[in-house]
mmCIF file with all atom_site columns, C-alpha atoms in Angstrom:
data_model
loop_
_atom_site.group_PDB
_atom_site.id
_atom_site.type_symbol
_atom_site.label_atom_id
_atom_site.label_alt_id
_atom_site.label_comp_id
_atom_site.label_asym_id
_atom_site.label_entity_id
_atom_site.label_seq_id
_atom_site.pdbx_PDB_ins_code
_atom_site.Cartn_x
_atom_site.Cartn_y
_atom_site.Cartn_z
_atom_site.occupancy
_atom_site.B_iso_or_equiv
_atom_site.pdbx_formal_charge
_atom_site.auth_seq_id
_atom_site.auth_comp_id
_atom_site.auth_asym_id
_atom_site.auth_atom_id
_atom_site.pdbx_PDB_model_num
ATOM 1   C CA . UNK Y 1 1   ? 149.379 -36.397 38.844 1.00 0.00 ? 80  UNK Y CA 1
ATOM 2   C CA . UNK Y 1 2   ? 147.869 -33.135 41.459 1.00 0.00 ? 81  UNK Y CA 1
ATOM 3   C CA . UNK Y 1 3   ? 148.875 -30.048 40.128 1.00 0.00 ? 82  UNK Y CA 1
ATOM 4   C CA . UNK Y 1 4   ? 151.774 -28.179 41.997 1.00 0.00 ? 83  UNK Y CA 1
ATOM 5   C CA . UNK Y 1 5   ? 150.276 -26.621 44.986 1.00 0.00 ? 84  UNK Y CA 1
ATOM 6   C CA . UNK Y 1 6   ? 151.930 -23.585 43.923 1.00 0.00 ? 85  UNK Y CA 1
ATOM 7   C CA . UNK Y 1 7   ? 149.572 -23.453 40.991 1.00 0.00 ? 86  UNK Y CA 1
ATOM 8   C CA . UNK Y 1 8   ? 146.210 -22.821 42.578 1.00 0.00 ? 87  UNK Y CA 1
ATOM 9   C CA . UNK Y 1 9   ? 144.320 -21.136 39.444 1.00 0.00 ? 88  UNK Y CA 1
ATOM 10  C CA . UNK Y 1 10  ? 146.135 -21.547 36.147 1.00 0.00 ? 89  UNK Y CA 1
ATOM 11  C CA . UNK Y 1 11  ? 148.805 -20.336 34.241 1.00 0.00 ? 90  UNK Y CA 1
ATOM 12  C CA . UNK Y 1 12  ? 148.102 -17.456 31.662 1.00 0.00 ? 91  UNK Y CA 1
ATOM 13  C CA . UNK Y 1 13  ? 150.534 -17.991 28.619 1.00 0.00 ? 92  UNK Y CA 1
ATOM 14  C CA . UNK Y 1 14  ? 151.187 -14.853 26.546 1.00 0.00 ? 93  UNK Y CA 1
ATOM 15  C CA . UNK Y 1 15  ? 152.698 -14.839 23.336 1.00 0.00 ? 94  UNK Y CA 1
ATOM 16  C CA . UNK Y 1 16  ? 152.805 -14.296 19.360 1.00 0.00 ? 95  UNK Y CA 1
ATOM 17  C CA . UNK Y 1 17  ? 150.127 -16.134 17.682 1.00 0.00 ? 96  UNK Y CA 1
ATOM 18  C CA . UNK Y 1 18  ? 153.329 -16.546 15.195 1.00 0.00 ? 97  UNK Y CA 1
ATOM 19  C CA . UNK Y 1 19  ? 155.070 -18.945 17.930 1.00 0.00 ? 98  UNK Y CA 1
ATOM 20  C CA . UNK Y 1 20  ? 151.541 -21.152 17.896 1.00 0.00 ? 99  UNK Y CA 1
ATOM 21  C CA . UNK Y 1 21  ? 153.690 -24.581 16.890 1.00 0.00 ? 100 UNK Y CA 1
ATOM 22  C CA . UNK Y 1 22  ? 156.000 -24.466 20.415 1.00 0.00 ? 101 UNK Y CA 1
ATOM 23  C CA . UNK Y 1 23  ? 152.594 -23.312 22.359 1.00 0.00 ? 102 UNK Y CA 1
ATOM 24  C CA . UNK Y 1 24  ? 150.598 -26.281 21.051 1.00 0.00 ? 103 UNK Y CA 1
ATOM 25  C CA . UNK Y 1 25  ? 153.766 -28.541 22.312 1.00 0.00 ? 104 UNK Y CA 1
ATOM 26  C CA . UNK Y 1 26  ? 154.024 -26.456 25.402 1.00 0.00 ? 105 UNK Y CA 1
ATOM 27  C CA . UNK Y 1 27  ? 150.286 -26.819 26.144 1.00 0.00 ? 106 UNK Y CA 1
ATOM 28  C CA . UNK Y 1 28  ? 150.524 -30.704 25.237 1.00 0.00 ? 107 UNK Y CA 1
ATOM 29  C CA . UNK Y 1 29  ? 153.097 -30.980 28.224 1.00 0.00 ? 108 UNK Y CA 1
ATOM 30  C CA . UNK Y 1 30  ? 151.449 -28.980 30.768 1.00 0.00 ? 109 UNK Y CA 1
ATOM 31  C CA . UNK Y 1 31  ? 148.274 -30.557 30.824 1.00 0.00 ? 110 UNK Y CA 1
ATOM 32  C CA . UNK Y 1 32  ? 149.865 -34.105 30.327 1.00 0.00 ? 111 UNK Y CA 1
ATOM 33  C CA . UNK Y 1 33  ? 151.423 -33.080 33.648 1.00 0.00 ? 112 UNK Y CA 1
ATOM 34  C CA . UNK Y 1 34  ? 148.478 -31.898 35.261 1.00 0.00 ? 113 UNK Y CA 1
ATOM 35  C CA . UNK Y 1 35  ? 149.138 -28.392 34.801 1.00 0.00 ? 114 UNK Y CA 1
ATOM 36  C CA . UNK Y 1 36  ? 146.521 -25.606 34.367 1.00 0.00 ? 115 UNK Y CA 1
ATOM 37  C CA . UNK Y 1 37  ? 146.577 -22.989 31.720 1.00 0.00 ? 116 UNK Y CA 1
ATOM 38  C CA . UNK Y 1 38  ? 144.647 -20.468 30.352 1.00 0.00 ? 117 UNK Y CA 1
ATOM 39  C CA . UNK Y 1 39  ? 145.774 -20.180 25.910 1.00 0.00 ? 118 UNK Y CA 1
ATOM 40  C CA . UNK Y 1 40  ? 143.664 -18.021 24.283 1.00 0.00 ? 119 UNK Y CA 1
ATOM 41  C CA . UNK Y 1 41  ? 143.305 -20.426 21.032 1.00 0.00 ? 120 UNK Y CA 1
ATOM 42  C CA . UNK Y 1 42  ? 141.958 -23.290 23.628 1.00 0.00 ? 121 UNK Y CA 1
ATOM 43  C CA . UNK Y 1 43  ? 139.835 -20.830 25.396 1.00 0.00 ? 122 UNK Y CA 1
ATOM 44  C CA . UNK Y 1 44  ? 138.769 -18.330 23.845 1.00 0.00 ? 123 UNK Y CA 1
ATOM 45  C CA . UNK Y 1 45  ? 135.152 -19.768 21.556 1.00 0.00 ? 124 UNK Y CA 1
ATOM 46  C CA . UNK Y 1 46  ? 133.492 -18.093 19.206 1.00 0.00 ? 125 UNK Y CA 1
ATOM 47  C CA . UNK Y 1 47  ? 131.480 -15.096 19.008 1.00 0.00 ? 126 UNK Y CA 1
ATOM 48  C CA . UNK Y 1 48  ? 132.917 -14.370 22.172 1.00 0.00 ? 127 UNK Y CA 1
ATOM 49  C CA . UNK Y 1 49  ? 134.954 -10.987 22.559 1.00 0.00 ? 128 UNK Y CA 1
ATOM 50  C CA . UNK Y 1 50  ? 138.649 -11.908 22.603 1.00 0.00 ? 129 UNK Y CA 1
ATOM 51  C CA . UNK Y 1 51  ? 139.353 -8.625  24.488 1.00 0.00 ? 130 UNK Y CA 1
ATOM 52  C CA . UNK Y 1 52  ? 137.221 -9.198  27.000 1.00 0.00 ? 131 UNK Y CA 1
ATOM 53  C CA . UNK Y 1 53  ? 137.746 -12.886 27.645 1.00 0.00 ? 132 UNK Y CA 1
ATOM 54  C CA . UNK Y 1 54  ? 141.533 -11.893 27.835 1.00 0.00 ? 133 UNK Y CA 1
ATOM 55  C CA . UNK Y 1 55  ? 141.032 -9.519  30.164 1.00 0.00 ? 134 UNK Y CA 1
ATOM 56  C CA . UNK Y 1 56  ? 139.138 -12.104 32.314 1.00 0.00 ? 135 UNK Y CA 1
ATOM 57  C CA . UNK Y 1 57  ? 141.864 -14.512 31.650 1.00 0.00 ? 136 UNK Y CA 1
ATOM 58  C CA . UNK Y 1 58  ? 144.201 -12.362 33.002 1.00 0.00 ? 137 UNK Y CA 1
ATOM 59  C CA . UNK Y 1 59  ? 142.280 -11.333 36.419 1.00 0.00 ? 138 UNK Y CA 1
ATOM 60  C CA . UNK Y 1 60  ? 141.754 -15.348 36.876 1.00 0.00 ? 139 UNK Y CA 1
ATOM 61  C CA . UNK Y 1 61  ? 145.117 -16.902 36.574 1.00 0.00 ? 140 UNK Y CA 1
ATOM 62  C CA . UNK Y 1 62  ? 147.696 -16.422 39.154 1.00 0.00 ? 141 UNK Y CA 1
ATOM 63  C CA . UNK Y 1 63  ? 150.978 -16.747 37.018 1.00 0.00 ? 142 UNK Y CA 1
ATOM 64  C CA . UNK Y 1 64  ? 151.943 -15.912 33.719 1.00 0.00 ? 143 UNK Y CA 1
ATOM 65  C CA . UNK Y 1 65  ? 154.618 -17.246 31.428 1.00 0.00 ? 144 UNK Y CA 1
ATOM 66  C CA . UNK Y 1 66  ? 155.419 -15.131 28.439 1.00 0.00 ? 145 UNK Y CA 1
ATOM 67  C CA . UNK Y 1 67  ? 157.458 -16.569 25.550 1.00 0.00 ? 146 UNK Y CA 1
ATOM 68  C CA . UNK Y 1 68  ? 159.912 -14.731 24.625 1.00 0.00 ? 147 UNK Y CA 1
ATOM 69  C CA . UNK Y 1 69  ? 160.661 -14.188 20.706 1.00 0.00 ? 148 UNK Y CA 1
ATOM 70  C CA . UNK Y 1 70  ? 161.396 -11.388 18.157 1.00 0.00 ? 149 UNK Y CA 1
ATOM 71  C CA . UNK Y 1 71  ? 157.747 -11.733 16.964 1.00 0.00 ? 150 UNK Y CA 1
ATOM 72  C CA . UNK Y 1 72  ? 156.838 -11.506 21.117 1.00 0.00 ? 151 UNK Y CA 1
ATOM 73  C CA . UNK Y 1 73  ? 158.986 -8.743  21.646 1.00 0.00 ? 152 UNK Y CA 1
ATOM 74  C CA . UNK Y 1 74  ? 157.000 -6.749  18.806 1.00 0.00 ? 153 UNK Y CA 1
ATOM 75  C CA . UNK Y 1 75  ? 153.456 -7.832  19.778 1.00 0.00 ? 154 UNK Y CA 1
ATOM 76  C CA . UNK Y 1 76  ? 151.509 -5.120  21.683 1.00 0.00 ? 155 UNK Y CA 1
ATOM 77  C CA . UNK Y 1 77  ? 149.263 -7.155  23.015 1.00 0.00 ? 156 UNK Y CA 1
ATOM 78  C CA . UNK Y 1 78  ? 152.313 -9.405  24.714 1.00 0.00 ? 157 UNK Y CA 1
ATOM 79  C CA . UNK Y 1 79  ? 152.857 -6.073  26.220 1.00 0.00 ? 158 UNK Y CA 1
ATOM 80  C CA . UNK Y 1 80  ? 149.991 -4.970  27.531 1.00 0.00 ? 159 UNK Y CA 1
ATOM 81  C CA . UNK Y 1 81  ? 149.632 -8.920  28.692 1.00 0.00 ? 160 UNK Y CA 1
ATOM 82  C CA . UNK Y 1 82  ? 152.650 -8.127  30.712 1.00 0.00 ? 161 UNK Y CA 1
ATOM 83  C CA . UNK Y 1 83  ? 152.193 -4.643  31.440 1.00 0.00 ? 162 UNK Y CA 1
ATOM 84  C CA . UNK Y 1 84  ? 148.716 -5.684  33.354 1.00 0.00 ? 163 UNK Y CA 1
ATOM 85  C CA . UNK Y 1 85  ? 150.954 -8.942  34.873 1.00 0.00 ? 164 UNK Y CA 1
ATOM 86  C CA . UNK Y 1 86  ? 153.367 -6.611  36.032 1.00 0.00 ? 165 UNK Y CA 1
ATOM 87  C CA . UNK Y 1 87  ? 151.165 -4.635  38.184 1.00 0.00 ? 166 UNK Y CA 1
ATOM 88  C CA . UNK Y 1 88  ? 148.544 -7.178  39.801 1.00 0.00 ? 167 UNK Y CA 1
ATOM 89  C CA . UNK Y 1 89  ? 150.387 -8.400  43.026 1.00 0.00 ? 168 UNK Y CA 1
ATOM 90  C CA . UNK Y 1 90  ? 149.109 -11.391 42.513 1.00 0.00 ? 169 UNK Y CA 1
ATOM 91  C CA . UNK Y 1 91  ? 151.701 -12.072 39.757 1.00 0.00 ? 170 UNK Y CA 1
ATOM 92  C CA . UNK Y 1 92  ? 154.379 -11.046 41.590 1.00 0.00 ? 171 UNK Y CA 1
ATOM 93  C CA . UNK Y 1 93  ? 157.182 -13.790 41.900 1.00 0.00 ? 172 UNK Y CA 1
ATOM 94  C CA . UNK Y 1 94  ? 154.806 -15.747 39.184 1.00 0.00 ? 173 UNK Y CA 1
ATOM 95  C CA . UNK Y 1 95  ? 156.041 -14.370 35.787 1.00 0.00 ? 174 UNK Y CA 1
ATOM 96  C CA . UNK Y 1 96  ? 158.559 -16.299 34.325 1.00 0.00 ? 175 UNK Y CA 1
ATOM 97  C CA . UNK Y 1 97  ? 159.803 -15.384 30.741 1.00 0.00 ? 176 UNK Y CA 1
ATOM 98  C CA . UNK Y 1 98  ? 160.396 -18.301 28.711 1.00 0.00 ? 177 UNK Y CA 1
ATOM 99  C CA . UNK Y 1 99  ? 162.837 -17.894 26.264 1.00 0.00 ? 178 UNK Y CA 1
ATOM 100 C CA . UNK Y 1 100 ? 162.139 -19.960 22.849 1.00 0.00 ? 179 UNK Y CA 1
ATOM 101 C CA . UNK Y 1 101 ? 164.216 -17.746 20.448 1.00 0.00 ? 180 UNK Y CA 1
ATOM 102 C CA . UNK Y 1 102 ? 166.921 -15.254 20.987 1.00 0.00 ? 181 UNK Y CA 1
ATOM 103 C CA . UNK Y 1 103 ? 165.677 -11.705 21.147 1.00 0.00 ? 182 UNK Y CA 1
ATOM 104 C CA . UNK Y 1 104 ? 166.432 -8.525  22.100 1.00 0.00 ? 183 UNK Y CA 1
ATOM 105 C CA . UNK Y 1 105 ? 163.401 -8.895  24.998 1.00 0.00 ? 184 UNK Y CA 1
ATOM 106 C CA . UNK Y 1 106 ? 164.179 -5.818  26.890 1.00 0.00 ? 185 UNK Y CA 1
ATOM 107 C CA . UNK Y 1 107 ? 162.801 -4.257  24.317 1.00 0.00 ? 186 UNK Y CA 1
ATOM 108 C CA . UNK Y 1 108 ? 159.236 -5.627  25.450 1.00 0.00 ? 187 UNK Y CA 1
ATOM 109 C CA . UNK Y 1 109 ? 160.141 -4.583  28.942 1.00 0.00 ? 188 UNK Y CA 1
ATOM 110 C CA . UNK Y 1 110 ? 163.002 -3.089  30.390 1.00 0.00 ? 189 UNK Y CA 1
ATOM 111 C CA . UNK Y 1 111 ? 162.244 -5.243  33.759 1.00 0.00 ? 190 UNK Y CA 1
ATOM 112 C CA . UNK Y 1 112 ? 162.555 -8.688  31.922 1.00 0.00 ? 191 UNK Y CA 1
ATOM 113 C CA . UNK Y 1 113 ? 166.666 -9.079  32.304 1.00 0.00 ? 192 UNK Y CA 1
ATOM 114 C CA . UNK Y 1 114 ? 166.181 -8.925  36.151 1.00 0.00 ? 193 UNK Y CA 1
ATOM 115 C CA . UNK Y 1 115 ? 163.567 -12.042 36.226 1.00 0.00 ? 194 UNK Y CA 1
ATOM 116 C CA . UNK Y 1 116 ? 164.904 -15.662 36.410 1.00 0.00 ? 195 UNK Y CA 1
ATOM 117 C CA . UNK Y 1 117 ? 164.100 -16.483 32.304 1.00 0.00 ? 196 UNK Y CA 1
ATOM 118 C CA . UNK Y 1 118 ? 163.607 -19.904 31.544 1.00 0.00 ? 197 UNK Y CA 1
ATOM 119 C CA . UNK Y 1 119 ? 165.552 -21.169 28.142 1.00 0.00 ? 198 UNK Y CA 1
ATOM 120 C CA . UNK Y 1 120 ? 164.146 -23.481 25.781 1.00 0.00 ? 199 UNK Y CA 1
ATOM 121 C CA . UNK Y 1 121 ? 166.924 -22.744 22.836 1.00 0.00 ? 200 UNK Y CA 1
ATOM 122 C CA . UNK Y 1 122 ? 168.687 -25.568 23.225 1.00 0.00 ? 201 UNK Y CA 1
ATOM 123 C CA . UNK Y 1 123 ? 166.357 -28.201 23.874 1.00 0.00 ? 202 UNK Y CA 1
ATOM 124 C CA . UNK Y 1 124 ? 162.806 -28.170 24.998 1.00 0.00 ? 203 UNK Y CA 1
ATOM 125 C CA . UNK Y 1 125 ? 162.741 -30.582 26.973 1.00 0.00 ? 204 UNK Y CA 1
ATOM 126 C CA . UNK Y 1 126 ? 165.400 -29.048 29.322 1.00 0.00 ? 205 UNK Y CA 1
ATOM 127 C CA . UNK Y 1 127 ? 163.342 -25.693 28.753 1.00 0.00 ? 206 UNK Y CA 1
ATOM 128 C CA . UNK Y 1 128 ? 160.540 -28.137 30.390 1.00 0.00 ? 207 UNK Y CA 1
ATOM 129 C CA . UNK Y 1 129 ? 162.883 -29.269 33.448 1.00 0.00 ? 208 UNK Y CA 1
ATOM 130 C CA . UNK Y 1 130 ? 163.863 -25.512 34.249 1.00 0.00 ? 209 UNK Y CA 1
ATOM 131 C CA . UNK Y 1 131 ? 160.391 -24.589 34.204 1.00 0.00 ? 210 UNK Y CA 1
ATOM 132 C CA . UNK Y 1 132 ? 158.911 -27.071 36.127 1.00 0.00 ? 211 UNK Y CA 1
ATOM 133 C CA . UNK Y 1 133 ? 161.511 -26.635 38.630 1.00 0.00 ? 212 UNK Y CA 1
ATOM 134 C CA . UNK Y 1 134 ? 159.964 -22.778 39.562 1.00 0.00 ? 213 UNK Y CA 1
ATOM 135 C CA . UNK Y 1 135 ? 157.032 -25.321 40.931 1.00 0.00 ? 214 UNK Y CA 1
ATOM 136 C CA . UNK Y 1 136 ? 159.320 -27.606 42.602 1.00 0.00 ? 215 UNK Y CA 1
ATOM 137 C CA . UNK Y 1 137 ? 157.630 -30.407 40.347 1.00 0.00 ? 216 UNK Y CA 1
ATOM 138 C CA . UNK Y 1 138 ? 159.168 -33.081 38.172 1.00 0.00 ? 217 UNK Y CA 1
ATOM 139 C CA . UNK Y 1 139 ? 158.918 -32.691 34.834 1.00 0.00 ? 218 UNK Y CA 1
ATOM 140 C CA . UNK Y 1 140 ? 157.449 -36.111 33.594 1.00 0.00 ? 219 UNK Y CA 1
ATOM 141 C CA . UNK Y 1 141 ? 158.017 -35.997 29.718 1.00 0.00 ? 220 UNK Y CA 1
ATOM 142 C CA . UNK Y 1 142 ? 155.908 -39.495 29.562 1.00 0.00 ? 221 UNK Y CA 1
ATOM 143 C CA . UNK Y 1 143 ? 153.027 -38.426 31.393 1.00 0.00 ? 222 UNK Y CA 1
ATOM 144 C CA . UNK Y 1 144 ? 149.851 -38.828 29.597 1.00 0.00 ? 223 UNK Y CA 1
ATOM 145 C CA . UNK Y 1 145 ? 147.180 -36.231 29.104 1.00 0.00 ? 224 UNK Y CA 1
ATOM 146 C CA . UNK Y 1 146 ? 144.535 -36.699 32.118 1.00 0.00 ? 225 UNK Y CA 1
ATOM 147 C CA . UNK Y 1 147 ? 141.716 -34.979 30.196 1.00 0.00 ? 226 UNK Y CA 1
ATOM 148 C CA . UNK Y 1 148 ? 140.288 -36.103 26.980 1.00 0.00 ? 227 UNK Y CA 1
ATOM 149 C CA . UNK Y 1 149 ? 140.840 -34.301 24.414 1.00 0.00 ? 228 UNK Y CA 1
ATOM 150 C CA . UNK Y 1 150 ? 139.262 -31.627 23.396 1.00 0.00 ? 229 UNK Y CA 1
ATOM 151 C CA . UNK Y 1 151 ? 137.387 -31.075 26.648 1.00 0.00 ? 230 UNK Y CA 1
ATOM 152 C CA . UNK Y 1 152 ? 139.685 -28.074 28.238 1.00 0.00 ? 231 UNK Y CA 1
ATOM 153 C CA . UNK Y 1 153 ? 137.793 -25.284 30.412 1.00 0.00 ? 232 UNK Y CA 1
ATOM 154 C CA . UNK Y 1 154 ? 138.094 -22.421 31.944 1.00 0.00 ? 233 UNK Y CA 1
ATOM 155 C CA . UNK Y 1 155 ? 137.520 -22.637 35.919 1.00 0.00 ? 234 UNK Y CA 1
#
């Protein structure tokens, strides 16, 4: 399956490293469907600084999904994730708040209510259908993983 043409770099996915279990399922289905992404636990190797190779994360991708939970909402670094998102231009009309657990997420940024947020509390696959609609793609919950596994990179 091509990736969305919307999607030209990759998709930078900021959240709670306390939410790891739905981003290891959301990853799964992104790059099952083709989808790039940029998640820190896939990317990030090493001795490498995580800092740094966040920072660089952020400056490559050209949307950003943040998952929205009370440990989220409480994360600084979701925030400064965000914060930085916020400001690029290139991010603008590509950060889409996914919401996995109810939360008061305003809290993480008083500009979240006005976005369109995508919600995965009642099933994920619907969360999945909503989401890949932004793209105008399909969501194909059979689609198998195109890559072997285990050999994810940056571009």
């Amino acid at each position: 399956m091509a990736r969305p043409k919307l999607i030209k770099r990759k998709l930078f996915l900021s959240h709670s490293s306390r939410d790891r279990a739905f981003i290891l399922r959301l990853v799964k289905v992104l790059e099952s469907n083709g989808i790039p992404y940029w998640y820190s636990a896939t990317h990030i190797k090493g001795a490498k600084q995580w800092h740094d190779e966040i920072g660089k994360a952020l400056r490559q991708c050209n949307w950003f999904l943040v998952v929205l939970t009370p440990d989220s909402v409480r994360s600084q670094w979701v925030k400064r994730e965000l914060l930085f998102a916020l400001d690029e231009a290139r991010y603008r009309g590509r950060i889409i708040p996914l919401l996995y657990k109810s939360c008061k997420y305003s809290r993480l940024s008083w500009t979240l209510p006005s976005f369109e947020i995508v919600d995965f509390r009642n099933t994920f696959d619907s969360g999945c259908v909503q989401l890949f609609r932004v793209w105008g793609v399909q969501y194909n919950r059979q689609a198998k993983s195109q890559r072997p596994a285990g050999k994810k990179k940056l571009s």
